[in-house]
Amino acid sequence: RDIGIYISDEWLRKYMIKIWKRESKRQRDMTIRHRRERKHYTWEMLQYDGSYHRWFEDRIDEEFCLLVAVDDATSEIMHMVIWENEWYDATIRFWIWYIIVHWLPESIYVDRFATYKVNHKKAIYDKSMITNFERAMTRLWCIVIKANSPQAKGRVERINQTLQDRLIKKMRLEGISNVEEANEYIKNIYIPRHNRKFKVEARKSWDKHKKLGEDIINNLLWICAIDYSRIIQNDYIVTYKTRYLQLEPKNITRVYTRTKCIVRENINGEIQVIVNDKIIPHKEIDAWRIKQKKAEY
């Protein structure tokens, strides 16, 4: 400026980019990703995702979540259902139904939603910090793979875009405006039509589904239950969500007070109290009885 030459900041920025002294924002943000090939075997990996959208045109202000599981090898929709949200209860109900009908897939490809991954910086180093969904799948020996980007599970993402266009129009033509009718239509009519049109053949015909034993199938609700750590009080009462669980006296021979126990609750609201890997019978008592008992002391 002292010699009478004036240049703008924008001209200087572009000139520095031209001589490679400065990277543009597009160059800095650009990440090179390689296309992943389809899996070779049927049901070797399922891509799973939830899509929040206004699925019913006459209920404009109300969003629902469409849960979709797509086979990576064939692009076949294996299961699809409309639910209120994508949280643990809805996801576990989805997969319990799927396991009972189709058996267990070898792996599930999910995003980094809080239901599937602990989004905490310490979770990188502490491998014990896992979600309830991961814990349930680990008990069933099913691998949960977390995608680093939406493009990684692009097959299910593209199908969601297709469904947001076609499924809404199909349900409008059928006069469907509630979740129950929509799920019946999806299961019996839409999924078979979609798969006939868009399904491709897998490279190898081997089925990678894992067949589970009858004892595991009958116990799926408890395998997929949520565990909470609690302390046994001096009167052998365990408090859980403002509820009081009294352990049966005849079964507390090797259960000591002031020790930890596990309260396990399944998606139906049923509860088990577990001490040293053994289920301890209990009964729920009213809060007023606790207060009366303390008053007597």
mmCIF file of C-alpha atoms in Angstrom:
data_model
loop_
_atom_site.group_PDB
_atom_site.id
_atom_site.type_symbol
_atom_site.label_atom_id
_atom_site.label_comp_id
_atom_site.label_asym_id
_atom_site.label_seq_id
_atom_site.Cartn_x
_atom_site.Cartn_y
_atom_site.Cartn_z
ATOM 1 C CA ARG A 1 0.000 0.000 0.000
ATOM 2 C CA ASP A 2 2.906 2.332 0.601
ATOM 3 C CA ILE A 3 3.915 2.045 -3.091
ATOM 4 C CA GLY A 4 0.419 2.755 -4.335
ATOM 5 C CA ILE A 5 -0.596 -0.841 -5.306
ATOM 6 C CA TYR A 6 -3.950 -1.892 -3.878
ATOM 7 C CA ILE A 7 -5.229 -5.488 -3.966
ATOM 8 C CA SER A 8 -8.379 -6.911 -2.415
ATOM 9 C CA ASP A 9 -8.462 -9.703 0.152
ATOM 10 C CA GLU A 10 -10.454 -11.907 -2.233
ATOM 11 C CA TRP A 11 -7.867 -11.498 -5.018
ATOM 12 C CA LEU A 12 -5.078 -12.412 -2.595
ATOM 13 C CA ARG A 13 -6.979 -15.462 -1.361
ATOM 14 C CA LYS A 14 -7.526 -16.777 -4.893
ATOM 15 C CA TYR A 15 -3.917 -16.096 -5.835
ATOM 16 C CA MET A 16 -2.633 -18.060 -2.812
ATOM 17 C CA ILE A 17 -4.917 -20.944 -3.747
ATOM 18 C CA LYS A 18 -3.591 -20.818 -7.307
ATOM 19 C CA ILE A 19 0.045 -21.114 -6.228
ATOM 20 C CA TRP A 20 -0.875 -23.783 -3.620
ATOM 21 C CA LYS A 21 -0.007 -21.675 -0.626
ATOM 22 C CA ARG A 22 -3.519 -21.942 0.749
ATOM 23 C CA GLU A 23 -6.216 -24.620 0.472
ATOM 24 C CA SER A 24 -9.756 -23.712 -0.396
ATOM 25 C CA LYS A 25 -12.546 -24.716 1.960
ATOM 26 C CA ARG A 26 -13.785 -27.304 -0.546
ATOM 27 C CA GLN A 27 -10.309 -28.865 -0.731
ATOM 28 C CA ARG A 28 -9.978 -28.967 3.060
ATOM 29 C CA ASP A 29 -13.363 -30.617 3.565
ATOM 30 C CA MET A 30 -12.973 -33.134 0.742
ATOM 31 C CA THR A 31 -12.465 -36.689 2.024
ATOM 32 C CA ILE A 32 -11.484 -39.439 -0.374
ATOM 33 C CA ARG A 33 -13.713 -42.480 0.105
ATOM 34 C CA HIS A 34 -13.550 -45.778 -1.716
ATOM 35 C CA ARG A 35 -16.652 -47.621 -2.873
ATOM 36 C CA ARG A 36 -17.263 -50.794 -0.927
ATOM 37 C CA GLU A 37 -18.354 -53.859 -2.867
ATOM 38 C CA ARG A 38 -21.509 -55.709 -2.001
ATOM 39 C CA LYS A 39 -21.241 -58.653 0.336
ATOM 40 C CA HIS A 40 -21.010 -61.982 -1.494
ATOM 41 C CA TYR A 41 -23.458 -63.926 0.657
ATOM 42 C CA THR A 42 -27.123 -63.411 1.295
ATOM 43 C CA TRP A 43 -27.903 -62.071 4.797
ATOM 44 C CA GLU A 44 -24.203 -61.707 5.566
ATOM 45 C CA MET A 45 -24.796 -58.073 6.521
ATOM 46 C CA LEU A 46 -28.001 -56.075 6.906
ATOM 47 C CA GLN A 47 -28.024 -52.299 6.654
ATOM 48 C CA TYR A 48 -30.421 -50.846 9.219
ATOM 49 C CA ASP A 49 -31.708 -47.297 9.540
ATOM 50 C CA GLY A 50 -34.606 -45.214 10.779
ATOM 51 C CA SER A 51 -36.175 -42.478 8.639
ATOM 52 C CA TYR A 52 -38.176 -39.714 10.350
ATOM 53 C CA HIS A 53 -40.749 -38.276 7.983
ATOM 54 C CA ARG A 54 -44.401 -37.224 7.644
ATOM 55 C CA TRP A 55 -45.524 -40.560 6.239
ATOM 56 C CA PHE A 56 -49.262 -39.781 6.344
ATOM 57 C CA GLU A 57 -50.327 -36.853 4.197
ATOM 58 C CA ASP A 58 -53.493 -36.145 6.180
ATOM 59 C CA ARG A 59 -51.437 -35.876 9.388
ATOM 60 C CA ILE A 60 -49.092 -33.145 8.218
ATOM 61 C CA ASP A 61 -47.801 -32.052 11.622
ATOM 62 C CA GLU A 62 -47.003 -35.546 12.912
ATOM 63 C CA GLU A 63 -43.752 -37.353 12.126
ATOM 64 C CA PHE A 64 -43.209 -41.094 12.410
ATOM 65 C CA CYS A 65 -40.097 -43.220 12.039
ATOM 66 C CA LEU A 66 -39.797 -45.896 9.353
ATOM 67 C CA LEU A 67 -37.407 -48.663 10.476
ATOM 68 C CA VAL A 68 -35.837 -50.499 7.530
ATOM 69 C CA ALA A 69 -33.462 -53.465 7.268
ATOM 70 C CA VAL A 70 -31.922 -54.033 3.816
ATOM 71 C CA ASP A 71 -29.745 -56.955 2.721
ATOM 72 C CA ASP A 72 -26.386 -55.617 1.538
ATOM 73 C CA ALA A 73 -25.836 -58.371 -1.048
ATOM 74 C CA THR A 74 -29.220 -58.207 -2.796
ATOM 75 C CA SER A 75 -30.798 -54.812 -1.860
ATOM 76 C CA GLU A 76 -33.808 -56.792 -0.655
ATOM 77 C CA ILE A 77 -35.965 -55.205 2.050
ATOM 78 C CA MET A 78 -36.001 -57.849 4.765
ATOM 79 C CA HIS A 79 -38.248 -56.051 7.229
ATOM 80 C CA MET A 80 -39.841 -52.630 7.431
ATOM 81 C CA VAL A 81 -42.210 -51.103 9.962
ATOM 82 C CA ILE A 82 -43.478 -47.640 10.923
ATOM 83 C CA TRP A 83 -42.936 -46.721 14.582
ATOM 84 C CA GLU A 84 -43.054 -43.592 16.707
ATOM 85 C CA ASN A 85 -39.277 -43.332 17.128
ATOM 86 C CA GLU A 86 -35.920 -45.102 16.725
ATOM 87 C CA TRP A 87 -35.172 -45.666 20.403
ATOM 88 C CA TYR A 88 -34.242 -48.913 22.128
ATOM 89 C CA ASP A 89 -37.722 -50.381 22.636
ATOM 90 C CA ALA A 90 -38.729 -49.899 18.999
ATOM 91 C CA THR A 91 -35.399 -51.214 17.694
ATOM 92 C CA ILE A 92 -35.439 -54.312 19.926
ATOM 93 C CA ARG A 93 -39.060 -55.127 19.014
ATOM 94 C CA PHE A 94 -38.030 -54.817 15.351
ATOM 95 C CA TRP A 95 -35.118 -57.251 15.711
ATOM 96 C CA ILE A 96 -36.914 -59.730 17.956
ATOM 97 C CA TRP A 97 -39.608 -60.083 15.279
ATOM 98 C CA TYR A 98 -36.930 -60.401 12.608
ATOM 99 C CA ILE A 99 -34.953 -63.074 14.501
ATOM 100 C CA ILE A 100 -38.069 -65.146 15.141
ATOM 101 C CA VAL A 101 -39.103 -65.018 11.466
ATOM 102 C CA HIS A 102 -35.777 -64.974 9.579
ATOM 103 C CA TRP A 103 -33.194 -66.052 12.196
ATOM 104 C CA LEU A 104 -30.140 -63.991 13.135
ATOM 105 C CA PRO A 105 -27.970 -62.145 10.551
ATOM 106 C CA GLU A 106 -24.199 -62.321 10.802
ATOM 107 C CA SER A 107 -23.782 -58.548 11.171
ATOM 108 C CA ILE A 108 -25.822 -55.332 11.293
ATOM 109 C CA TYR A 109 -24.609 -52.062 9.762
ATOM 110 C CA VAL A 110 -25.936 -49.008 11.657
ATOM 111 C CA ASP A 111 -25.195 -45.309 11.988
ATOM 112 C CA ARG A 112 -23.922 -43.473 15.062
ATOM 113 C CA PHE A 113 -27.328 -42.724 16.574
ATOM 114 C CA ALA A 114 -27.383 -42.884 20.382
ATOM 115 C CA THR A 115 -29.339 -46.167 20.334
ATOM 116 C CA TYR A 116 -26.416 -47.958 18.670
ATOM 117 C CA LYS A 117 -23.257 -46.148 19.807
ATOM 118 C CA VAL A 118 -22.067 -44.376 22.958
ATOM 119 C CA ASN A 119 -21.151 -40.934 21.604
ATOM 120 C CA HIS A 120 -18.710 -40.034 24.366
ATOM 121 C CA LYS A 121 -15.010 -39.260 23.995
ATOM 122 C CA LYS A 122 -14.076 -41.795 26.700
ATOM 123 C CA ALA A 123 -15.912 -44.566 24.841
ATOM 124 C CA ILE A 124 -12.983 -44.671 22.399
ATOM 125 C CA TYR A 125 -10.686 -45.985 25.120
ATOM 126 C CA ASP A 126 -13.151 -47.786 27.389
ATOM 127 C CA LYS A 127 -14.506 -50.761 25.430
ATOM 128 C CA SER A 128 -16.988 -51.556 28.227
ATOM 129 C CA MET A 129 -18.978 -48.399 27.370
ATOM 130 C CA ILE A 130 -21.493 -49.895 24.940
ATOM 131 C CA THR A 131 -25.175 -49.305 24.350
ATOM 132 C CA ASN A 132 -27.944 -51.668 25.417
ATOM 133 C CA PHE A 133 -28.462 -52.586 21.755
ATOM 134 C CA GLU A 134 -24.804 -53.589 21.372
ATOM 135 C CA ARG A 135 -24.981 -55.574 24.603
ATOM 136 C CA ALA A 136 -28.071 -57.469 23.413
ATOM 137 C CA MET A 137 -26.523 -58.264 20.019
ATOM 138 C CA THR A 138 -23.278 -59.360 21.690
ATOM 139 C CA ARG A 139 -25.234 -61.867 23.781
ATOM 140 C CA LEU A 140 -26.624 -63.245 20.511
ATOM 141 C CA TRP A 141 -23.168 -63.282 18.835
ATOM 142 C CA CYS A 142 -24.216 -60.753 16.206
ATOM 143 C CA ILE A 143 -21.670 -58.144 15.062
ATOM 144 C CA VAL A 144 -22.744 -54.472 15.172
ATOM 145 C CA ILE A 145 -20.816 -52.288 12.698
ATOM 146 C CA LYS A 146 -20.984 -48.492 13.049
ATOM 147 C CA ALA A 147 -20.767 -46.424 9.869
ATOM 148 C CA ASN A 148 -18.502 -43.368 9.786
ATOM 149 C CA SER A 149 -20.685 -41.531 7.268
ATOM 150 C CA PRO A 150 -24.193 -41.756 5.755
ATOM 151 C CA GLN A 151 -22.632 -42.743 2.425
ATOM 152 C CA ALA A 152 -21.153 -45.873 4.018
ATOM 153 C CA LYS A 153 -24.606 -47.422 4.269
ATOM 154 C CA GLY A 154 -25.829 -45.772 1.111
ATOM 155 C CA ARG A 155 -28.035 -48.695 0.081
ATOM 156 C CA VAL A 156 -30.516 -48.183 2.900
ATOM 157 C CA GLU A 157 -30.206 -44.392 2.650
ATOM 158 C CA ARG A 158 -31.196 -44.462 -1.037
ATOM 159 C CA ILE A 159 -34.075 -46.818 -0.324
ATOM 160 C CA ASN A 160 -35.319 -44.386 2.337
ATOM 161 C CA GLN A 161 -35.335 -41.620 -0.269
ATOM 162 C CA THR A 162 -37.323 -43.850 -2.615
ATOM 163 C CA LEU A 163 -39.791 -44.730 0.132
ATOM 164 C CA GLN A 164 -40.342 -41.089 1.067
ATOM 165 C CA ASP A 165 -41.518 -40.556 -2.491
ATOM 166 C CA ARG A 166 -43.321 -43.781 -3.447
ATOM 167 C CA LEU A 167 -44.611 -45.232 -0.190
ATOM 168 C CA ILE A 168 -46.463 -42.064 0.779
ATOM 169 C CA LYS A 169 -48.261 -41.960 -2.582
ATOM 170 C CA LYS A 170 -49.103 -45.664 -2.450
ATOM 171 C CA MET A 171 -50.627 -45.320 1.020
ATOM 172 C CA ARG A 172 -52.589 -42.263 -0.095
ATOM 173 C CA LEU A 173 -54.096 -44.224 -2.996
ATOM 174 C CA GLU A 174 -55.009 -47.026 -0.573
ATOM 175 C CA GLY A 175 -56.607 -44.559 1.864
ATOM 176 C CA ILE A 176 -54.236 -45.504 4.707
ATOM 177 C CA SER A 177 -53.859 -42.937 7.478
ATOM 178 C CA ASN A 178 -52.815 -44.850 10.620
ATOM 179 C CA VAL A 179 -49.840 -46.907 11.733
ATOM 180 C CA GLU A 180 -51.624 -50.279 12.057
ATOM 181 C CA GLU A 181 -53.037 -50.250 8.526
ATOM 182 C CA ALA A 182 -49.739 -48.926 7.145
ATOM 183 C CA ASN A 183 -47.707 -51.751 8.679
ATOM 184 C CA GLU A 184 -50.117 -54.379 7.342
ATOM 185 C CA TYR A 185 -49.910 -52.848 3.861
ATOM 186 C CA ILE A 186 -46.098 -52.624 4.030
ATOM 187 C CA LYS A 187 -45.710 -56.226 5.156
ATOM 188 C CA ASN A 188 -48.199 -57.914 2.811
ATOM 189 C CA ILE A 189 -48.167 -55.759 -0.335
ATOM 190 C CA TYR A 190 -45.435 -53.129 -0.591
ATOM 191 C CA ILE A 191 -42.333 -55.142 0.404
ATOM 192 C CA PRO A 192 -43.059 -58.068 -2.006
ATOM 193 C CA ARG A 193 -43.685 -55.630 -4.892
ATOM 194 C CA HIS A 194 -40.565 -53.613 -4.105
ATOM 195 C CA ASN A 195 -38.338 -56.694 -3.882
ATOM 196 C CA ARG A 196 -39.630 -58.147 -7.150
ATOM 197 C CA LYS A 197 -38.607 -54.945 -8.918
ATOM 198 C CA PHE A 198 -35.331 -53.954 -7.229
ATOM 199 C CA LYS A 199 -33.850 -57.160 -5.799
ATOM 200 C CA VAL A 200 -30.602 -58.375 -7.399
ATOM 201 C CA GLU A 201 -28.975 -61.778 -7.227
ATOM 202 C CA ALA A 202 -26.181 -62.339 -4.721
ATOM 203 C CA ARG A 203 -22.806 -63.500 -5.990
ATOM 204 C CA LYS A 204 -23.035 -66.637 -3.878
ATOM 205 C CA SER A 205 -26.207 -68.385 -2.806
ATOM 206 C CA TRP A 206 -25.031 -69.466 0.638
ATOM 207 C CA ASP A 207 -27.347 -68.314 3.443
ATOM 208 C CA LYS A 208 -25.448 -66.579 6.266
ATOM 209 C CA HIS A 209 -28.330 -66.519 8.730
ATOM 210 C CA LYS A 210 -27.600 -68.134 12.092
ATOM 211 C CA LYS A 211 -30.232 -70.560 13.291
ATOM 212 C CA LEU A 212 -30.822 -70.195 17.019
ATOM 213 C CA GLY A 213 -31.914 -72.841 19.481
ATOM 214 C CA GLU A 214 -35.463 -72.991 20.766
ATOM 215 C CA ASP A 215 -34.326 -72.098 24.291
ATOM 216 C CA ILE A 216 -32.736 -68.867 22.988
ATOM 217 C CA ILE A 217 -35.812 -67.971 20.933
ATOM 218 C CA ASN A 218 -38.052 -68.432 23.969
ATOM 219 C CA ASN A 219 -35.696 -66.313 26.066
ATOM 220 C CA LEU A 220 -35.194 -63.436 23.610
ATOM 221 C CA LEU A 221 -37.069 -60.917 25.752
ATOM 222 C CA TRP A 222 -34.649 -61.431 28.635
ATOM 223 C CA ILE A 223 -31.563 -61.651 26.423
ATOM 224 C CA CYS A 224 -32.460 -58.227 25.030
ATOM 225 C CA ALA A 225 -33.440 -56.757 28.403
ATOM 226 C CA ILE A 226 -31.764 -53.755 30.022
ATOM 227 C CA ASP A 227 -29.629 -54.225 33.170
ATOM 228 C CA TYR A 228 -29.486 -51.716 36.016
ATOM 229 C CA SER A 229 -27.111 -51.925 38.969
ATOM 230 C CA ARG A 230 -28.692 -51.543 42.423
ATOM 231 C CA ILE A 231 -27.786 -52.029 46.114
ATOM 232 C CA ILE A 232 -29.619 -54.484 48.392
ATOM 233 C CA GLN A 233 -30.742 -52.596 51.490
ATOM 234 C CA ASN A 234 -30.583 -53.902 55.052
ATOM 235 C CA ASP A 235 -34.198 -55.098 54.962
ATOM 236 C CA TYR A 236 -33.572 -56.933 51.656
ATOM 237 C CA ILE A 237 -35.415 -54.326 49.635
ATOM 238 C CA VAL A 238 -34.193 -53.120 46.236
ATOM 239 C CA THR A 239 -35.408 -49.745 45.028
ATOM 240 C CA TYR A 240 -35.968 -49.337 41.291
ATOM 241 C CA LYS A 241 -37.675 -46.395 39.564
ATOM 242 C CA THR A 242 -39.664 -45.402 42.682
ATOM 243 C CA ARG A 243 -40.655 -49.062 43.111
ATOM 244 C CA TYR A 244 -39.762 -51.286 46.065
ATOM 245 C CA LEU A 245 -38.810 -54.901 45.356
ATOM 246 C CA GLN A 246 -38.814 -57.163 48.420
ATOM 247 C CA LEU A 247 -36.608 -60.229 48.060
ATOM 248 C CA GLU A 248 -38.213 -63.443 49.293
ATOM 249 C CA PRO A 249 -36.803 -64.517 52.723
ATOM 250 C CA LYS A 250 -36.459 -68.185 51.815
ATOM 251 C CA ASN A 251 -34.140 -67.369 48.913
ATOM 252 C CA ILE A 252 -31.680 -64.988 50.596
ATOM 253 C CA THR A 253 -29.410 -67.589 52.197
ATOM 254 C CA ARG A 254 -26.360 -66.408 50.233
ATOM 255 C CA VAL A 255 -27.538 -62.923 49.431
ATOM 256 C CA TYR A 256 -25.955 -60.288 51.617
ATOM 257 C CA THR A 257 -27.190 -56.799 52.330
ATOM 258 C CA ARG A 258 -25.339 -53.710 51.099
ATOM 259 C CA THR A 259 -24.101 -55.643 48.056
ATOM 260 C CA LYS A 260 -24.766 -55.028 44.396
ATOM 261 C CA CYS A 261 -27.460 -56.758 42.382
ATOM 262 C CA ILE A 262 -28.796 -56.478 38.843
ATOM 263 C CA VAL A 263 -32.361 -55.389 38.103
ATOM 264 C CA ARG A 264 -33.216 -56.589 34.604
ATOM 265 C CA GLU A 265 -36.257 -55.149 32.791
ATOM 266 C CA ASN A 266 -37.501 -56.313 29.393
ATOM 267 C CA ILE A 267 -39.491 -54.316 26.854
ATOM 268 C CA ASN A 268 -42.783 -55.600 28.316
ATOM 269 C CA GLY A 269 -41.985 -54.077 31.718
ATOM 270 C CA GLU A 270 -41.273 -57.409 33.443
ATOM 271 C CA ILE A 271 -38.513 -57.385 36.071
ATOM 272 C CA GLN A 272 -35.934 -59.859 37.361
ATOM 273 C CA VAL A 273 -33.557 -59.398 40.300
ATOM 274 C CA ILE A 274 -30.235 -61.178 39.707
ATOM 275 C CA VAL A 275 -27.560 -61.849 42.320
ATOM 276 C CA ASN A 276 -24.415 -63.820 41.423
ATOM 277 C CA ASP A 277 -25.976 -64.823 38.064
ATOM 278 C CA LYS A 278 -29.017 -66.304 39.858
ATOM 279 C CA ILE A 279 -32.570 -65.027 39.646
ATOM 280 C CA ILE A 280 -33.902 -64.173 43.125
ATOM 281 C CA PRO A 281 -37.705 -64.268 43.526
ATOM 282 C CA HIS A 282 -39.199 -61.015 44.721
ATOM 283 C CA LYS A 283 -42.490 -59.214 45.211
ATOM 284 C CA GLU A 284 -43.316 -55.559 44.804
ATOM 285 C CA ILE A 285 -44.593 -53.761 47.893
ATOM 286 C CA ASP A 286 -46.257 -50.371 48.267
ATOM 287 C CA ALA A 287 -44.339 -47.291 49.318
ATOM 288 C CA TRP A 288 -46.668 -46.586 52.249
ATOM 289 C CA ARG A 289 -45.711 -49.911 53.819
ATOM 290 C CA ILE A 290 -42.064 -48.886 53.691
ATOM 291 C CA LYS A 291 -42.823 -45.586 55.397
ATOM 292 C CA GLN A 292 -44.936 -47.351 58.052
ATOM 293 C CA LYS A 293 -42.138 -49.851 58.666
ATOM 294 C CA LYS A 294 -39.578 -47.075 59.110
ATOM 295 C CA ALA A 295 -41.900 -45.237 61.459
ATOM 296 C CA GLU A 296 -42.110 -48.308 63.693
ATOM 297 C CA TYR A 297 -38.344 -48.317 64.067
#
